[in-house]
Amino acid sequence: MAAPKPATVNINHSIRAHEVRVVADDGEQLGILTLREALEAAEARQLDLVEVSPTAQPPVCRIMDYGKFKYQQSKKQQESRKKQVQVQVKEVKIRPKTDDHDLDFKVKHVRRFLEEGNKAKVTLVFRGREITHQDIGRAVIERFASELADVGVVEVQPRVDGRQLFMIIAPKPKKV
């Protein structure tokens, strides 16, 4: 997925409106001015004239240091990305004839995934004629879900997809 294009902002001489509503750098309303007067006011303060609301009638422009503004915006975006949590879906594959000890081992793995905050996809693969005994597979996958009920909730109920039976388990929401 490509990153969204940043919205283009008109600055100084790239503003196309004849009249603009101007807000000074300290928040003071300077009123509706011609573009030339607004540019002169910005140059007098040694700042840029930035169009903040191009769809308004007349467009609203603010006198500000555009370079500083862009820098602050990028810092805000970095902070918000830092706080985001990427949830991964980890997959564990089992078979209908998987032994109890091996199942317990896989349950431990999924428990660890859930405690780390990730989701887990449990896939039960049928081979050959095993597909005729889907009830055995469902029992195995239901057992898996019941053993993880204390740390996770079943997000996607067990579903058959071709020769696979799968379910997705998500971590239980933390109580505040």
Backbone as a ProteinNet text record, in pm:
[ID]
protein_1_A
[PRIMARY]
MAAPKPATVNINHSIRAHEVRVVADDGEQLGILTLREALEAAEARQLDLVEVSPTAQPPVCRIMDYGKFKYQQSKKQQESRKKQVQVQVKEVKIRPKTDDHDLDFKVKHVRRFLEEGNKAKVTLVFRGREITHQDIGRAVIERFASELADVGVVEVQPRVDGRQLFMIIAPKPKKV
[TERTIARY]
84.5	0	88.6	67.1	148.8	108.5	206	178.6	91.5	-4.5	-90.4	-9	-47.6	22.7	-7	95.3	68.2	-11.3	-102.2	-183.7	-92.8	-107.5	-24.3	-79.4	11.6	-26.2	29.4	-55.6	-10.2	59.1	175.9	256.4	292.4	290.1	331.4	274.4	357.3	313.5	237.1	228.5	151.5	3	-34.5	-175.5	-243.3	-357.7	-424	-541.6	-585.9	-701.3	-660.9	-758.1	-730.4	-739.2	-838.9	-854.9	-846.9	-785	-771.5	-798.8	-849.4	-865.3	-733.8	-673.2	-539.1	-542.7	-471.5	-452.4	-303	-266.7	-125.6	-63.9	68.1	138.8	104	56	17.1	-131.5	-202.7	-343.7	-437.6	-384.3	-466.5	-526.1	-653.3	-721	-684.5	-624.5	-591.9	-702.7	-799.6	-914.3	-893.8	-981.4	-974	-884.7	-778.9	-682.9	-664.5	-613.2	-576.3	-453.1	-425.4	-311.8	-182	-169.1	-46.8	-26.9	-133.4	-123.3	-86	-145.3	-116.8	29.1	79.3	220	313.5	277.4	359.7	361.4	245.4	238.6	326.3	326.8	409.1	557.9	592.6	732.3	780.8	692.9	730.2	768.4	704.3	736.3	844.9	892.1	991.5	942.1	813.8	752	682.9	621	552	401.9	334.3	189	143.9	73.9	36	-115.8	-167.1	-310.9	-353	-430.7	-469.6	-608.3	-692.8	-827	-862.3	-821.6	-842.7	-988.3	-1074	-1213.6	-1303.5	-1255.2	-1337.1	-1355.9	-1457.2	-1482.4	-1463.4	-1367.9	-1245.1	-1152	-1051.9	-959.4	-888.6	-863.5	-798.1	-648.8	-567.4	-422.6	-367.2	-258.3	-195.2	-50.3	-6.8	132	209.3	306.7	382.7	515.9	603.9	730.4	700.3	690.2	645.4	743.4	871.8	972.4	958.7	939.8	922.2	792.7	687.4	558.5	571.1	638.4	657.4	739.1	840.1	923.3	839.4	756.4	671.2	571.3	515.8	421.3	489.2	612.5	682.5	714.1	748.2	775.1	648.4	533.1	406.1	375.6	399.9	373.9	466.5	593.1	686.6	640.8	595.4	546.2	426.3	332.8	212.4	248.9	349	392	460.6	531.4	599.6	499.7	385.5	286.3	198.1	202.7	121.6	179.9	91.9	135.2	97.4	196.8	170.7	130.6	7.6	-38.3	-10.1	63.6	94.7	6.5	-16.4	-90.3	11.5	33.9	127.8	46.4	105	30.4	93.7	6.7	48.8	-30.4	41.7	-25.5	-25.8	-140.9	-155.6	-226.9	-234	-303.2	-405.1	-504.5	-603.6	-542	-431.7	-369.3	-253.5	-238.6	-129.9	-145.8	-36.6	-37.8	-63.2	-110.2	-143.8	-24.9	91.7	210	246.1	239	270.5	168.4	41.5	-61.5	-34.2	2.6	33.6	149.6	246.6	362.4	319.4	231.3	181.2	92.8	17	-65.1	24.2	138.9	233.4	282	311.3	355.5	248.1	124.9	15.5	-8.7	2.2	-13.4	90.3	215.3	320.6	288.9	240.3	203.9	97.2	-4.5	-114.8	-68.2	20.8	71.5	156.8	219.6	297.1	206.9	76.1	-18.8	-48.7	-0.3	-25.8	-146.7	-202	-309.7	-247.2	-322.1	-271.9	-375	-325.4	-411.4	-375.2	-472.5	-451.6	-510.9	-423.6	-466	-451.7	-560.1	-559.3	-568.2	-465.6	-457.7	-499.3	-595.1	-638.9	-561.2	-515.1	-446.1	-523.3	-527.9	-590.4	-734.1	-764.4	-902.1	-941.3	-848	-880.6	-993.8	-1011.6	-1113.4	-1253.6	-1270.8	-1403.4	-1437.9	-1336	-1360.6	-1334.9	-1411.5	-1394.7	-1432.5	-1519.1	-1559.2	-1439.1	-1344.9	-1224.1	-1141.4	-1128.2	-1053.8	-1116.7	-1248.4	-1318.7	-1296.4	-1297.8	-1275.8	-1135.8	-1037	-898.9	-888.2	-948.7	-936.7	-1018.1	-1130.7	-1210.1	-1132.2	-1061.6	-977.6	-870.4	-813.7	-712	-769.4	-890.5	-955	-986	-1031.6	-1068	-945.3	-829.8	-708.5	-653.1	-690.4	-640.2	-745.5	-857	-966.5	-926.3	-825.6	-786.6	-706.5	-638.4	-557.5	-608.6	-699.2	-745.6	-891.9	-943.7	-1081.8	-1079.7	-1172.1	-1180.3	-1241.3	-1160.4	-1206	-1279.8	-1225.5	-1290.6	-1317.2	-1444.2	-1483.7	-1423.3	-1401.8	-1343.4	-1420.8	-1344.9	-1404	-1325	-1394.4	-1327.6	-1298.2	-1171.4	-1130.4	-1051.6	-1120	-1055.4	-1023.7	-894.8	-851.7	-801.9	-838.2	-792.1	-910	-891.4	-986.2	-906.5	-953.4	-874.1	-961.9	-896.4	-962.1	-856.4	-901	-809.3	-842.1	-736.9	-752.4	-682.4	-752.9	-696	-673	-577	-555.1	-676.4	-701.1	-811.8	-779.4	-880.2	-853.8	-810.9	-711.9	-661.3	-759.7	-787.4	-878.8	-800.2	-857.8	-789.1	-822.8
-117.5	0	123.3	213.7	333.7	435.1	515.3	619.4	726.1	781.9	885.2	1009.9	1077.9	1199.5	1309.5	1384.3	1493.2	1602.8	1663.5	1770.1	1887.9	1939	2051.9	2177.9	2256.2	2379	2494.4	2591.2	2708	2804.8	2851.4	2940.8	3063.6	3178.2	3305.9	3327.7	3327.4	3364.4	3254.3	3133.4	3026.9	3034.4	3127	3147.5	3216.4	3164.3	3213.3	3308	3321.7	3407.1	3554.9	3641.4	3786.1	3847.9	3802.2	3851.6	3733.3	3755.9	3649.8	3705.9	3618.4	3654.7	3618.6	3715.2	3695.3	3686.9	3585.6	3569.3	3584.7	3672.2	3697.9	3581.8	3582.7	3474.7	3465.4	3575	3572.7	3541.5	3511.1	3474.1	3591	3709.8	3830.5	3828.9	3863.1	3870.5	4003.3	3997.3	4119.3	4156.9	4068.6	4097.6	4049.3	4097.1	4058.6	4159.6	4108.8	4192.6	4141.5	4227.4	4178.8	4091.8	4010.8	3919.5	3997.8	4108.2	4189.3	4244.8	4298.1	4351.6	4241.9	4122.6	4011	3967.5	3962.3	3924.9	4028.8	4157.2	4263.4	4252.2	4218.5	4203	4086.2	3978.9	3862.7	3896.2	3966.6	4003.8	4100.8	4188	4283.4	4209.1	4094.7	4014.6	3910.9	3905.7	3809.1	3664.5	3645.3	3512.9	3480.6	3363.3	3318.9	3336.8	3353.1	3356.6	3218.1	3145.9	3007.3	2997	2936	2917.2	2797.1	2821.4	2712.1	2657.6	2739.2	2692.8	2744	2670.9	2719.6	2717.3	2639.8	2628.8	2735.8	2809.3	2913.3	3029.9	3111.2	3229.6	3353	3437.2	3417.7	3318.8	3264.8	3168.9	3228.4	3143.7	3189.1	3160.5	3264.1	3249.5	3288.7	3224.8	3253.5	3295	3392.5	3434.8	3350	3271.2	3181	3147.3	3087.7	3035.3	2895	2880.3	2755	2640.4	2668.8	2564.9	2508.4	2596.7	2554.5	2473.9	2517.8	2449.9	2307.2	2290.3	2157	2067.5	2124	2048.2	1998	2085.9	2046.5	1938.8	1951	1849.9	1713.8	1712	1583.6	1523.6	1606.5	1556.8	1496.2	1561.1	1508.5	1372.5	1359.8	1232.9	1124	1157.8	1059.7	1012.8	1107	1072	978.9	1010	926.1	787	776.9	646	566.5	635.7	567.2	498.1	562.5	510.3	402.6	387.4	285.3	147.1	50.6	-86.9	-167.9	-233.3	-319	-456.4	-498	-630.3	-726.4	-831	-931.6	-1053.1	-1127.3	-1252.5	-1364.8	-1438.2	-1551.7	-1677	-1768.7	-1888.6	-2013.9	-2102.2	-2232.5	-2337.5	-2435.6	-2540.9	-2670.3	-2736.2	-2865	-2960.7	-3087.2	-3190.4	-3257.2	-3324.6	-3391.2	-3499.1	-3560	-3668.2	-3619.1	-3487.3	-3434.5	-3484.3	-3533	-3591.4	-3484.3	-3525.8	-3433.5	-3348.5	-3410.9	-3336	-3228.5	-3262	-3165.5	-3051.7	-3087	-2982.7	-2888.3	-2945.3	-2860.8	-2766.9	-2815.9	-2735.5	-2619.3	-2648.1	-2544	-2445.1	-2493.3	-2404.5	-2305.3	-2353	-2263.5	-2154.4	-2192	-2094	-1986.7	-2031	-1937.2	-1849.7	-1908	-1830.2	-1717.2	-1750.2	-1648.2	-1538	-1578.1	-1480.4	-1385.1	-1441.6	-1359.9	-1265.8	-1313.4	-1229.1	-1114.7	-1134.2	-1027.6	-926.9	-957.8	-865.4	-897.3	-1009.6	-1047.9	-1139.6	-1148.6	-1243.8	-1375	-1482	-1612.7	-1680.4	-1735.8	-1812	-1958.8	-2036.9	-2179.7	-2250	-2319.6	-2386.9	-2536.6	-2607.9	-2753.4	-2802.8	-2874.6	-2919.5	-3066.6	-3093.2	-3230.1	-3283.3	-3407.9	-3471.3	-3596.2	-3617.7	-3739.7	-3755.3	-3871.1	-3902.3	-3842.4	-3773.1	-3711.1	-3609.5	-3553.8	-3450.9	-3504.5	-3635.7	-3694.2	-3693.7	-3674	-3672.5	-3532.4	-3436.8	-3298.7	-3281.7	-3371.3	-3362.3	-3381.6	-3466.9	-3487	-3358.2	-3298.5	-3173.6	-3061.9	-3053.4	-2949.5	-2968.8	-3094	-3121.8	-3077.3	-3101.9	-3062.4	-2910.1	-2842.6	-2696.5	-2632.1	-2692.3	-2642.7	-2660	-2771.5	-2793.5	-2685.1	-2652.9	-2547.6	-2416	-2381.6	-2256.8	-2257.2	-2370.6	-2375.6	-2362.4	-2415.6	-2404.3	-2261.7	-2182.5	-2044.9	-1942.4	-1988.6	-1898.4	-1794.1	-1824.6	-1729.2	-1611.2	-1626.1	-1516.2	-1463.3	-1534.8	-1490.4	-1517.9	-1451.4	-1472	-1512.7	-1598.4	-1642.7	-1529.9	-1475.2	-1363.5	-1414.4	-1519.4	-1582.9	-1727.6	-1763.7	-1899.2	-1999.8	-2125.5	-2225.3	-2235.1	-2226.8	-2223.1	-2314.8	-2383.1	-2470.9	-2391.7	-2404.9	-2339.5	-2442.6	-2509	-2615.5	-2733.6	-2767.7	-2878.6	-2828.8	-2707.1	-2650.5	-2606.8	-2620.3	-2569.9	-2468	-2343.4	-2243.7	-2156.7	-2096.6	-1996.9	-1894.2	-1774.1	-1668.2	-1632.6	-1629.1	-1594.4	-1462.6	-1370	-1239.5	-1230.9	-1149.1	-1135.6	-1070	-1108.4	-1047.3	-900.5	-811.7	-671.2	-651.1	-565.1	-537.6	-447.9	-481.5	-400.5	-288.9	-169.6	-53.8	-35.2
0	0	0	-93.7	-105.4	0.8	40.9	139.8	75.5	152.1	94.9	63.4	-46.6	-84.9	17.1	57	149.3	77.9	150.6	93.3	59.9	-62	-100.6	-35.4	17.3	85	3.4	-26.5	-100.4	-6.6	-49.5	33.2	-49.3	14.1	-45	-184	-289.1	-424.2	-496.2	-437.6	-502.2	-464.5	-378.1	-341.8	-459.1	-503	-623.7	-596.5	-475.3	-445.4	-451.7	-485.2	-491.5	-353.4	-275.6	-138.5	-43.1	72.5	172.7	311.5	398.1	538.7	605.5	676.1	730	881.8	934.5	1077.9	1102.5	1195.7	1224.5	1300.8	1315.6	1383.6	1531.4	1591.1	1732.7	1751.4	1641.4	1649.4	1626	1608.1	1587.9	1446.9	1435.7	1305.9	1239.5	1121.6	1048.1	951.5	933.1	847.7	705.7	616.4	475.9	404.1	342.8	273.1	130.7	44.9	-88.7	-71.8	-172	-163.7	-149.1	-219.8	-213.1	-71.6	-11.3	126	225.4	206.8	297.7	284.9	160.7	139.6	200.5	188	246.6	398.9	458	604.2	649.5	571.5	605.5	590.8	483.4	461.8	568.6	615.7	721.1	848.7	872.7	992.2	962.2	839.2	791.5	810.2	775.3	784.1	652.9	645.6	524.6	539.4	425	421.2	374.9	462.4	434.1	428.6	320.8	304.3	388.6	496	586.1	555.8	496.2	461.5	322	217.7	82.1	36	101.9	56.8	116.8	216.3	279.1	182.7	206.8	126.7	212.6	195.6	118	189.1	117.2	178.4	300.1	400	522.2	510.7	539.3	535.8	671.9	708	836.1	811.9	886.9	879.5	979	928.6	1016	951.8	1029.8	978	926.2	794.9	736.2	761.2	755	780.9	921.1	1018.1	1157.7	1172.5	1103.2	1107.6	1053.4	937.8	879.9	972.9	1035.1	1128.4	1245.9	1302.3	1415.6	1374.6	1252.7	1204.7	1192.1	1138.5	1122.6	1259	1358.3	1493.6	1554.4	1533.1	1584.6	1522	1391	1324.1	1376.6	1402.1	1457.2	1594.7	1678.4	1812.4	1803.8	1713.1	1703.3	1651.5	1560.7	1512	1621.1	1710.5	1820.8	1912.1	1933.2	2026.7	1964.5	1831.4	1766.6	1793.5	1805.8	1828.3	1705	1646.1	1532.2	1585.4	1559.2	1601.3	1488	1518.5	1418.4	1440.2	1333.4	1344.4	1328.4	1437.1	1435.3	1407.1	1332.4	1294	1354	1400.3	1451.9	1374.1	1319.2	1242.5	1322.3	1321	1388.5	1294.3	1335.5	1258.1	1349.4	1294.3	1379.3	1467.8	1424	1499.7	1585.8	1601.4	1683.8	1826.9	1884.9	2019.5	2125.7	2243.9	2353	2395	2411.1	2454.6	2352.1	2223.5	2118.2	2116.9	2140.1	2147.5	2264.6	2379.8	2496.2	2464.8	2391.7	2353.4	2263.4	2168.1	2077.2	2153.1	2251.2	2333.8	2407.8	2456.2	2524.5	2430.2	2306.1	2207.2	2184.6	2164.3	2138.3	2260.8	2379	2503.5	2507.7	2469.6	2468.5	2365.9	2247.9	2145.1	2197.3	2263.1	2313.5	2424	2510.9	2619.1	2566.2	2448.5	2384.4	2314.8	2306.4	2244.3	2099	2048.7	1910	1900.6	1781.4	1755.8	1710.6	1722.9	1680.7	1590.6	1481.8	1390.6	1409.2	1451.4	1471.6	1349.6	1273.9	1151.6	1169.9	1148	1154.5	1010.6	966	826.9	817.9	729	703.7	583.8	593.4	481	439.9	311.8	259.8	304.3	364.3	403.5	537.8	603.1	732.9	719.6	600.1	578.4	604.6	595.8	620.8	769.2	856.2	1000.7	1056.9	1005.7	1050.8	1197	1248.3	1388.5	1481.4	1444.8	1526.1	1525.4	1407.6	1394.9	1476.1	1471.4	1549.2	1698.1	1742.8	1885.3	1926.9	1842.7	1873.5	1881.5	1785.3	1782.4	1895.6	1932.5	2045.6	2176	2188.7	2307.2	2316.4	2202	2193	2246.3	2201.9	2243.1	2392.6	2445.1	2587.2	2677.2	2631.6	2713	2713.9	2613.7	2605.4	2648	2703.5	2738.6	2842.6	2927.1	3031.6	2977.1	2862.1	2807	2674.1	2609.4	2478.2	2454.1	2352.3	2310	2163	2125	1986.2	1904.6	1813.7	1730.7	1606.9	1544.7	1429.7	1468.6	1472.7	1509.5	1411.4	1454.7	1365.1	1233.4	1124.3	992.3	898.9	808.4	713	586.5	539.8	415.9	335.3	245.3	168.4	258	271.4	356.3	491.2	527	653.9	739.6	868.1	966.1	1046.8	1051.6	1122.7	1211.7	1310.5	1394.7	1433.8	1468.6	1510.6	1654.4	1737	1877.5	1902.1	1967.2	1999.7	2150	2194	2337.9	2404.4	2529.3	2603	2628.3	2617.6	2643.6	2788.6	2806.6	2943	3016.1	3142.8	3223.5	3291	3287.1	3344.2	3489.5
[MASK]
++++++++++++++++++++++++++++++++++++++++++++++++++++++++++++++++++++++++++++++++++++++++++++++++++++++++++++++++++++++++++++++++++++++++++++++++++++++++++++++++++++++++++++++++

